[in-house]
Coordinates of C-alpha atoms and ligand atoms in Angstrom, one line a residue:
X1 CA -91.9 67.4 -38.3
X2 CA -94.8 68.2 -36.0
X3 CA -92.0 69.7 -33.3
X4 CA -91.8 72.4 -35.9
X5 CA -95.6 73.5 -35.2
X6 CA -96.7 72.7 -31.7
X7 CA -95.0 74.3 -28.9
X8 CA -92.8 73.1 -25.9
X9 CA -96.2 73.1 -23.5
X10 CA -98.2 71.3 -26.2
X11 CA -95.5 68.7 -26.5
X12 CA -95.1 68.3 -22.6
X13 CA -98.4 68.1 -22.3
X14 CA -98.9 65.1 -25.0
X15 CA -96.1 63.2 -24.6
X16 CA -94.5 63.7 -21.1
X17 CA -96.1 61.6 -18.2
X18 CA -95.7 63.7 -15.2
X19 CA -95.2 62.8 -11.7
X20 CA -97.8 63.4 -8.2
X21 CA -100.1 66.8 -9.0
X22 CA -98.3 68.0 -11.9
X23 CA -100.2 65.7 -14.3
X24 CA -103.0 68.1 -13.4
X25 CA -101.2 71.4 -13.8
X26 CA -102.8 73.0 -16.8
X27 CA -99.5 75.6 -17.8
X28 CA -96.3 74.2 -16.6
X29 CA -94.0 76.7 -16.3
X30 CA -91.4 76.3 -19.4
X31 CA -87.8 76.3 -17.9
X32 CA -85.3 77.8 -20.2
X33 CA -82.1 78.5 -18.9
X34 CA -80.7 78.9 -15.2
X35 CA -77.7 80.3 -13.0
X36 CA -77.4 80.1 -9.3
X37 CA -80.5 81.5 -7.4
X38 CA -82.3 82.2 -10.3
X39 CA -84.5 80.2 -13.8
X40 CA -85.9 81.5 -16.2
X41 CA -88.3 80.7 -18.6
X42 CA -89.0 80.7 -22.7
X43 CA -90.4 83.8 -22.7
X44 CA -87.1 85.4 -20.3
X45 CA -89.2 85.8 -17.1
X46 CA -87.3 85.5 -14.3
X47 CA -87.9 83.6 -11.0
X48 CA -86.0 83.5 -7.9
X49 CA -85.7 79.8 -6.9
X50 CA -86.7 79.5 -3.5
X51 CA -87.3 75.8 -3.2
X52 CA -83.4 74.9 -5.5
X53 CA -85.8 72.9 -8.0
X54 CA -86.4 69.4 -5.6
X55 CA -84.6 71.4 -2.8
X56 CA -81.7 69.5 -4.2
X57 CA -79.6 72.9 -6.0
X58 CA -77.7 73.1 -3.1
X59 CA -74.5 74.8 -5.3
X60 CA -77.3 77.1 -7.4
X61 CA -77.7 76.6 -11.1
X62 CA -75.0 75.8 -13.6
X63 CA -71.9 75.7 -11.0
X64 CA -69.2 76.1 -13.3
X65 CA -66.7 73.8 -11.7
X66 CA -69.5 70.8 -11.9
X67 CA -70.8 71.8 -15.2
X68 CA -66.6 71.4 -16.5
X69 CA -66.2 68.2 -14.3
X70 CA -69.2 66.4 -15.8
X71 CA -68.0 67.6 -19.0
X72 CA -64.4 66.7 -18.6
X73 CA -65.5 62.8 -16.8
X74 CA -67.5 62.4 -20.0
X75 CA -64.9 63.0 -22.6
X76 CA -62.8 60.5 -20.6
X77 CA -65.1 57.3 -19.5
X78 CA -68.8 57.4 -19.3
X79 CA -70.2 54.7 -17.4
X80 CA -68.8 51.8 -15.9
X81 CA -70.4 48.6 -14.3
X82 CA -70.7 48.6 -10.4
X83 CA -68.4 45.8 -10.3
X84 CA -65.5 47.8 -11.2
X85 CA -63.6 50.6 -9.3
X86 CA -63.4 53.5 -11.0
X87 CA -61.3 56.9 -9.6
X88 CA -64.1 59.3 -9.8
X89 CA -66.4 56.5 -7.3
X90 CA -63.7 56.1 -5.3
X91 CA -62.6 59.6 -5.0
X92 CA -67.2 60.4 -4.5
X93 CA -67.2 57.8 -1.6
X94 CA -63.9 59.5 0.2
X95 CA -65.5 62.6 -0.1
X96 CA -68.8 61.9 1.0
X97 CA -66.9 59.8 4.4
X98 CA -64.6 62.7 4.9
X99 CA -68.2 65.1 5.8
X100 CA -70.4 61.8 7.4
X101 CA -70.5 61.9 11.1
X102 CA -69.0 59.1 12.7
X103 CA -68.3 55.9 11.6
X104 CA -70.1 55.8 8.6
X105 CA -67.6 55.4 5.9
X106 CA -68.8 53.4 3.7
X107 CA -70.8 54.2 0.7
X108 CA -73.2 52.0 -1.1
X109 CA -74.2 54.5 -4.3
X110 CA -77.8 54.5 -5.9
X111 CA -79.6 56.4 -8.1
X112 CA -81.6 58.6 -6.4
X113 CA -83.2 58.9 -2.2
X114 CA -86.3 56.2 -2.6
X115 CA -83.7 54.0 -3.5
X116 CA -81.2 54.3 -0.8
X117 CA -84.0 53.8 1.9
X118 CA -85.0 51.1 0.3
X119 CA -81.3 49.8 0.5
X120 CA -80.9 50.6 3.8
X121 CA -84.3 49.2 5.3
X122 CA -83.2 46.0 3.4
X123 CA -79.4 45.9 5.2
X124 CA -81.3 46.9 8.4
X125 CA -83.6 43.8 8.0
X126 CA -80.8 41.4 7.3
X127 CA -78.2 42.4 9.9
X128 CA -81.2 41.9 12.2
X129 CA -83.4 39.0 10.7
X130 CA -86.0 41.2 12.2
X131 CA -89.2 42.8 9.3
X132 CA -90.4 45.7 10.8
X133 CA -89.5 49.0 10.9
X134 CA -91.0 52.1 12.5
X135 CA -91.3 55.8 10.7
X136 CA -93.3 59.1 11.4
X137 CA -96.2 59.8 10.4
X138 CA -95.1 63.3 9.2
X139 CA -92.6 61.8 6.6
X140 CA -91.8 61.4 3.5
X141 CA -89.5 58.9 2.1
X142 CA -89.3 58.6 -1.2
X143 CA -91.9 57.0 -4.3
X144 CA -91.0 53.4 -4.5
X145 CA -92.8 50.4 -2.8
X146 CA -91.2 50.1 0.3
X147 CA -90.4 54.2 0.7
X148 CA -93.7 55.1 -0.1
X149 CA -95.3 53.0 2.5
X150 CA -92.8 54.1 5.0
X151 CA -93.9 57.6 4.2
X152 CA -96.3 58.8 6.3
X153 CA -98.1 61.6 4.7
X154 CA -100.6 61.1 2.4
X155 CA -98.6 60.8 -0.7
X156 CA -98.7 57.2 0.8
X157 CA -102.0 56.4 0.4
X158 CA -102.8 55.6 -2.8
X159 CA -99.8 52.9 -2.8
X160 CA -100.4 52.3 0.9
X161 CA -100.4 48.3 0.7
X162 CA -100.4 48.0 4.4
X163 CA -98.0 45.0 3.6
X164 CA -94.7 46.3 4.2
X165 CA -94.0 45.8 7.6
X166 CA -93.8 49.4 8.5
X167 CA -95.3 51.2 11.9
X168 CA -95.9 54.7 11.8
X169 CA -95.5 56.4 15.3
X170 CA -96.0 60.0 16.2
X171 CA -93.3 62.4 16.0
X172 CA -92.4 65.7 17.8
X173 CA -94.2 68.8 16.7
X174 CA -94.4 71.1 19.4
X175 CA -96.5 74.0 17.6
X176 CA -99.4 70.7 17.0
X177 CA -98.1 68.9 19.6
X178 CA -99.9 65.4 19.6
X179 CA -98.9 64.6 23.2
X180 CA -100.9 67.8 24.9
X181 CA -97.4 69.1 25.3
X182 CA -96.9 73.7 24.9
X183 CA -93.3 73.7 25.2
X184 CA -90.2 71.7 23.2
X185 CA -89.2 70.0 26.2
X186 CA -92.0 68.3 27.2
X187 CA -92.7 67.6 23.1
X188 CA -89.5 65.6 23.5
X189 CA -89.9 64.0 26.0
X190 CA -93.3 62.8 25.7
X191 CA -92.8 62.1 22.2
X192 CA -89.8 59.8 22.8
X193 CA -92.3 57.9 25.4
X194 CA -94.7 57.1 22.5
X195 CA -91.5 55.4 20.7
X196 CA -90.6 53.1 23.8
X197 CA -94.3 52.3 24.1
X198 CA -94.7 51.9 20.1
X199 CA -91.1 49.8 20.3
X200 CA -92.8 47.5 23.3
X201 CA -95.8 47.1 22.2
X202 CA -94.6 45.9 19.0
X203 CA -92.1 43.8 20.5
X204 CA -88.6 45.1 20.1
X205 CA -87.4 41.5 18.8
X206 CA -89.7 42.0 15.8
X207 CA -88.1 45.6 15.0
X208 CA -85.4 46.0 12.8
X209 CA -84.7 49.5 12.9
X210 CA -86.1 53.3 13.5
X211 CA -86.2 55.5 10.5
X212 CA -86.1 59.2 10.7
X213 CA -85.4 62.4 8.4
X214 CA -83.1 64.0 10.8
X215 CA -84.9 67.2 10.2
X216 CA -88.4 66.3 8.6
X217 CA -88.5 68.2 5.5
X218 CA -91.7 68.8 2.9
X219 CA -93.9 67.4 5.6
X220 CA -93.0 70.4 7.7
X221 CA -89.4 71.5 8.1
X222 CA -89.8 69.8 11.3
X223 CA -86.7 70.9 13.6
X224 CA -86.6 68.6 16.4
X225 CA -86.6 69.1 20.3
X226 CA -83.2 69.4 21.6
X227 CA -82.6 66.1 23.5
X228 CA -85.5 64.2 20.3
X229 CA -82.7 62.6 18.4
X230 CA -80.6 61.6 21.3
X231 CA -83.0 60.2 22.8
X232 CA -83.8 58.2 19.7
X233 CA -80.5 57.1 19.2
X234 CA -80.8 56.0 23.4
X235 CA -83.6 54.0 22.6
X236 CA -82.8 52.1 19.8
X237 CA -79.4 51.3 21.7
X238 CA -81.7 49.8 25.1
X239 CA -83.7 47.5 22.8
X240 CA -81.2 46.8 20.2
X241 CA -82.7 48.3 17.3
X242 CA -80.6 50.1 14.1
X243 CA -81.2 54.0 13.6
X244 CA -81.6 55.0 10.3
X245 CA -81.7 58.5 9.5
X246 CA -82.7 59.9 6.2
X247 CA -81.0 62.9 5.1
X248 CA -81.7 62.8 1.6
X249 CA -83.1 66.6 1.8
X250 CA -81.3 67.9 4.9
X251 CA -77.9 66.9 4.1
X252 CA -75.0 68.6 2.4
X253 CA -74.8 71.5 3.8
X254 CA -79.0 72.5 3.9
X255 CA -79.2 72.9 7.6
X256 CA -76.3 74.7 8.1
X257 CA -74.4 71.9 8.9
X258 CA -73.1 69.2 6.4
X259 CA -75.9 67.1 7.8
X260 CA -79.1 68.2 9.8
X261 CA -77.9 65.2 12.8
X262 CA -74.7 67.2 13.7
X263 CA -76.9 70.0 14.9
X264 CA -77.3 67.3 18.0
X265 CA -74.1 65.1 17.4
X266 CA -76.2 61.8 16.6
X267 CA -74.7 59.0 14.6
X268 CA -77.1 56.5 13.3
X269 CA -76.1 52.8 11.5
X270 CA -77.3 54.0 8.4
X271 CA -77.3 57.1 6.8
X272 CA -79.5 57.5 3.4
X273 CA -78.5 60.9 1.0
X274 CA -79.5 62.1 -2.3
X275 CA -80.1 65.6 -4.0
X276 CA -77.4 67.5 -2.6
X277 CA -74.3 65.5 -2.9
X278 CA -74.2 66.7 -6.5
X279 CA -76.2 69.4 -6.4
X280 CA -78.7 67.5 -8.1
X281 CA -77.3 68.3 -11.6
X282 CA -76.9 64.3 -12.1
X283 CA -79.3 61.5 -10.6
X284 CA -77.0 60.0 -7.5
X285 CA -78.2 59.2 -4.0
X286 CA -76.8 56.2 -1.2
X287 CA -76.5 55.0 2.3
X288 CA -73.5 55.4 4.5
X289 CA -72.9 52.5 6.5
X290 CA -71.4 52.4 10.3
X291 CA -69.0 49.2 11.2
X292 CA -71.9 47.5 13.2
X293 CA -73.7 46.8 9.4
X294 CA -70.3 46.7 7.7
X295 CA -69.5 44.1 9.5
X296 CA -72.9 41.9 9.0
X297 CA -71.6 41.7 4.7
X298 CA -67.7 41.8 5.1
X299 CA -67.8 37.9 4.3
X300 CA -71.4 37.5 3.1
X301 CA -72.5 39.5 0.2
X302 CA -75.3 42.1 0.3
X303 CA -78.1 40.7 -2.1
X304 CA -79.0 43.7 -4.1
X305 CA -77.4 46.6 -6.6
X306 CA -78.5 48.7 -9.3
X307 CA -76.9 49.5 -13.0
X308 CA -76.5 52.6 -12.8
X309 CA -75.8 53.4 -8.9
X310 CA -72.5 55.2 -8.8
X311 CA -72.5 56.3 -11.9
X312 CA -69.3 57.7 -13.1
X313 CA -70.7 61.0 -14.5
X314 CA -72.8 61.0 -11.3
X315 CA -69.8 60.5 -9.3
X316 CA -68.2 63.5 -11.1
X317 CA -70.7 65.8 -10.4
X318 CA -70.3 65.0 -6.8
X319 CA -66.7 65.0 -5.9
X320 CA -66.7 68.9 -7.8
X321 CA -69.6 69.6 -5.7
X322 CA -68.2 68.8 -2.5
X323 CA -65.0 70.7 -3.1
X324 CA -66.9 73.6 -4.4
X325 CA -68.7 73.2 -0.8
X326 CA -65.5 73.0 0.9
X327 CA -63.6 76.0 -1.2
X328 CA -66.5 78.4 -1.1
X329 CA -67.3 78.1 2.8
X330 CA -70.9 77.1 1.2
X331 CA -72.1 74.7 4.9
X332 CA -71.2 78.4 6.0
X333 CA -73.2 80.7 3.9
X334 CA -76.2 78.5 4.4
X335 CA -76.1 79.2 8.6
X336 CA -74.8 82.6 8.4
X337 CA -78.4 83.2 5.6
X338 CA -80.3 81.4 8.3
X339 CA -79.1 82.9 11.8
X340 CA -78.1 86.2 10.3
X341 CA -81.1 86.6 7.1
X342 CA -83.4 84.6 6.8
X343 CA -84.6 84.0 10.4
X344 CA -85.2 87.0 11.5
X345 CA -86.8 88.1 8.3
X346 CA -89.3 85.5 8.6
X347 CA -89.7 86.4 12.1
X348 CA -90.9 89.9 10.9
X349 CA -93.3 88.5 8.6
X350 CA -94.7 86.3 11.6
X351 CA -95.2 89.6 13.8
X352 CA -96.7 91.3 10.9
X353 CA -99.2 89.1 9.1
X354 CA -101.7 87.2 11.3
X355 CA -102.2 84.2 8.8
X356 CA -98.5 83.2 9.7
X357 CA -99.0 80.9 12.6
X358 CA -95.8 79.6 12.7
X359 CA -91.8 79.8 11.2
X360 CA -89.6 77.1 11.8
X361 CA -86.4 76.1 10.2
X362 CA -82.0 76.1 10.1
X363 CA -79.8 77.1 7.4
X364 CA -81.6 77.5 4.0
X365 CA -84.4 74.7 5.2
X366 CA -87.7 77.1 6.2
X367 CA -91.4 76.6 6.5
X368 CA -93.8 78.8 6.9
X369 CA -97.0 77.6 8.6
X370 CA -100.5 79.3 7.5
X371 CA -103.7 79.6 9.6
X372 CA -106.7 81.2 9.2
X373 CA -106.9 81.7 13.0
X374 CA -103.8 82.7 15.5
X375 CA -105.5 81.3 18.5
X376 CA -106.8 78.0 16.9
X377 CA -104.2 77.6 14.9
X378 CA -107.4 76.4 12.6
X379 CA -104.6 75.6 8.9
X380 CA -105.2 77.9 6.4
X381 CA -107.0 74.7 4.2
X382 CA -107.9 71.5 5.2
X383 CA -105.4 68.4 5.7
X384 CA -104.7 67.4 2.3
X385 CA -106.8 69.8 1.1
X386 CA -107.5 69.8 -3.0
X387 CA -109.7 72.1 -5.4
X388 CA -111.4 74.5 -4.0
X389 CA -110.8 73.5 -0.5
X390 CA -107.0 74.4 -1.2
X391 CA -107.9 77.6 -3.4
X392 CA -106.3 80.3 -0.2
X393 CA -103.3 78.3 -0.6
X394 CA -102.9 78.0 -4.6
X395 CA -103.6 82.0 -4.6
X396 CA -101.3 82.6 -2.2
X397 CA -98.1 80.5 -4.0
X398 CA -99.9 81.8 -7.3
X399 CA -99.3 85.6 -6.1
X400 CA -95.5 84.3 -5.6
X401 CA -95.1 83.0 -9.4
X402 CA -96.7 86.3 -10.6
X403 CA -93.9 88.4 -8.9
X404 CA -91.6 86.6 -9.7
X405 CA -90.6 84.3 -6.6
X406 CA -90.6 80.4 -7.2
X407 CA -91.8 78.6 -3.5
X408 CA -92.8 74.6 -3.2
X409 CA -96.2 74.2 -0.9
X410 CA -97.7 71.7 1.1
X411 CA -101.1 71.6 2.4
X412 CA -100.8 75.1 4.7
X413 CA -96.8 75.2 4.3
X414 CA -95.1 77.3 2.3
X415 CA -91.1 75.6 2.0
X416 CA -88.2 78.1 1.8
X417 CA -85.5 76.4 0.7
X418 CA -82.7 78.5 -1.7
X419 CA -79.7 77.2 -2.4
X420 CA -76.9 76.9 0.2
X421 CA -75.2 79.7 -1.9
X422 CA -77.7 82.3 -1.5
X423 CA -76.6 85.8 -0.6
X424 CA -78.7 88.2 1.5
X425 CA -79.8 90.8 -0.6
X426 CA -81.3 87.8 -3.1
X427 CA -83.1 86.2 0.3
X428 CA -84.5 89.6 1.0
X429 CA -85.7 90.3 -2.8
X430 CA -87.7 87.2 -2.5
X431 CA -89.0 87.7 1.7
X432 CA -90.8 91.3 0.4
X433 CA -92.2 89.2 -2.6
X434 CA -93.2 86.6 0.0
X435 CA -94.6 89.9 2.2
X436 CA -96.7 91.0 0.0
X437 CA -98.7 87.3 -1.3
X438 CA -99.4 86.9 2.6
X439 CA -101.5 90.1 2.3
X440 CA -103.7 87.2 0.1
X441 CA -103.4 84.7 3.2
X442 CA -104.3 87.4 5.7
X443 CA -107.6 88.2 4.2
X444 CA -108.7 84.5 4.7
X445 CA -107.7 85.1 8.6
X446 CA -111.4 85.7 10.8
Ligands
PLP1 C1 -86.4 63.0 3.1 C2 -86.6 62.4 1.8 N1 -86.3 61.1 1.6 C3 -86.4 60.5 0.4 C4 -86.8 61.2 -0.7 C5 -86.8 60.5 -2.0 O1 -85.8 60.9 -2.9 P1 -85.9 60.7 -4.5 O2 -87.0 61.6 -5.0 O3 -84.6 61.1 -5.0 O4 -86.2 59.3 -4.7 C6 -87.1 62.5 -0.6 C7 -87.5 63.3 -1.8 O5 -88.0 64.4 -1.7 C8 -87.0 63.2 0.7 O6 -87.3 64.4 0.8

């Protein structure tokens, strides 16, 4: 009865226990209905979705073809327990191997990204018998207990545990380069000589693996150094360590490519996805699994699974959203919008506004960088800035909301990340909203 009198925000904001910040947002926006780049909400407003929700809408909102294949798997057969096959699982994992580089061609499903790296830091610590394992500092990995400490941004701190045998290492970032390095080739290089040090000083017999987000995504959009990954990959081979990368944001098609590592042809052991393999319209995540760890649980089983991993209507979504991705030519729309679109328009708002201290980015995976000094590169607020330490910033992505254009921020960063399905003259709608809420960011600039 008392739906009847208090409203949907009233509800939410008794009832629903939100995740991170948004406990603290005071009107959550009311989402009401969707299709491709666009929401909107109970009141009809319109917002052009430049983050895809969790930067996981990789097909747009309300993909026909995946709406009717979810529909049509649940008419037939729900759920199923792991321990059977099922077509539609069989059918997602075939897909999913068909567009993984290398030879990682076997799927282990979970429900979501946190999960899979927690998966595959577990099958990297017993095909090894070695604990540790080393991440970036600018990371982010996912909410659960070993994810979250792997992280390496401050989302970690509160849960940091210091417990969970994990190293955090620096790594490249030529625009705040932490190695006194002004160009991408010496950010590489340096930054892959931190790792050996970091790998010998730890003692590479007490490392299990390297993890990595192949292109690190909310804490930066960090593209890396040509010659980074390789390099990674070189390493890990010399001191026989397992790569892991995590491309639970940049895969499926986000980049440009179906996954960010085939911009520089590098095949890790393990290879963790979420959001995108579906689209995100179902919870579904995993780990792809070379021969080297395949080979570890061919006769001994793997000692860990989850109820609903792989599930059925989960796998449904996916194989209809990697057809869609195949039919459409949708890997290709998201690197013509970035070479052709939405590079150079960010570009121009880089020459024209001098609060934009940096752009950075592939495909439909974007960040721009905010300072309040060009020369200093001083961020627009602090490092984890909050209240009114972070008030440039909220006005700035505020200004955004108001016209219209939905964007996901982090400390100085504003993320620009449509979906893969974009089309120009939607990216350019939401650049000249974007071009005008810098005019807020510029007035903060000395
Ligand atoms: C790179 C990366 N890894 C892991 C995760 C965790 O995924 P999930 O939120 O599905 O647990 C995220 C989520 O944003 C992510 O961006």
């Amino acid at each position: 009865m008392t739906q009847i009198c208090e409203s949907i925000s009233d509800l939410d904001r008794k009832h629903v226990f939100h995740a991170w910040a948004q406990a603290t947002i005071q009107d959550p926006i009311v989402i009401a209905d969707a299709k491709g780049s666009f929401f909107w909400d109970e009141e009809g407003r319109r917002y052009l979705d430049f983050s895809s929700q969790s930067v996981n809408v990789n097909l747009g909102h309300q993909h026909p073809a995946v709406i009717s294949a979810i529909c049509e798997q649940a008419s037939r057969l729900c759920t199923a327990d792991p321990r059977f096959s099922a077509d539609v699982r069989s059918r997602a994992a075939q897909l999913i191997a068909e567009v993984t580089p290398g030879d990682l061609d076997k799927i282990f499903f979970t429900n979501g990204g946190a999960d899979a790296i927690e998966h595959a830091v577990r099958m990297a610590r017993l095909h090894t018998g070695r604990h540790k394992i080393l991440s970036a500092y600018r990371s982010y990995h996912g909410a659960t207990a070993t994810a979250i400490n792997l992280t390496g941004d401050p989302r970690r701190w509160p849960s940091d545990q210091a417990s969970a045998g994990v190293v955090h290492f620096w790594g490249p970032y030529t625009y705040r380069s932490s190695f006194y390095a002004d160009n991408d080739q010496s950010e590489s290089y340096r930054a892959l000589e931190h790792l050996e040090r970091t790998i010998v000083f730890e003692g590479a017999s007490t490392v299990a693996a390297v993890l990595l987000e192949s292109v690190v995504g909310t804490a930066g959009v960090l593209v890396p150094p040509e010659g980074y990954l390789a390099g990674v990959r070189e390493l890990c081979n010399k001191y026989g360590l397992l790569l892991i990368l995590d491309e639970v944001m940049s895969g499926f098609g986000r980049t440009g490519k179906w996954f960010a590592a085939d911009h520089w042809n590098v095949v890790p052991d393990l290879m963790t996805f979420a959001k995108g393999v579906n689209s995100g319209y179902l919870p579904l995540g995993g780990v792809a699994v070379g021969d080297r760890v395949k080979e570890t649980f061919a006769f001994k089983p793997y000692p860990g699974g989850l109820t609903h991993a792989g599930h059925l209507l989960s796998c449904a979504a996916a194989v209809a959203t990697l057809n869609v991705m195949e039919e459409e030519g949708v890997v290709r729309n998201a690197a013509e919008i970035g070479t052709d679109v939405l590079g150079p328009s960010l570009n121009r708002l880089w020459e024209k506004h001098p609060s934009v201290g940096d752009i950075r980015g592939l495909g439909v995976f974007w960040m721009v960088e905010l300072v309040r000094d060009r020369d200093s590169r001083e961020p627009l607020v602090p490092y984890n800035a909050s209240g009114e330490d972070a008030r440039a910033m909220v006005e700035v992505v505020a200004e955004c909301t108001n016209r219209g254009l939905w964007v996901i921020s982090n400390m100085n960063r504003i993320m620009i990340a449509p979906p893969c399905t974009v089309t120009a003259a939607e990216v350019i709608d939401g650049i000249d909203i974007l071009d005008s809420a810098l005019l807020i960011a510029d007035g903060y600039c000395g």
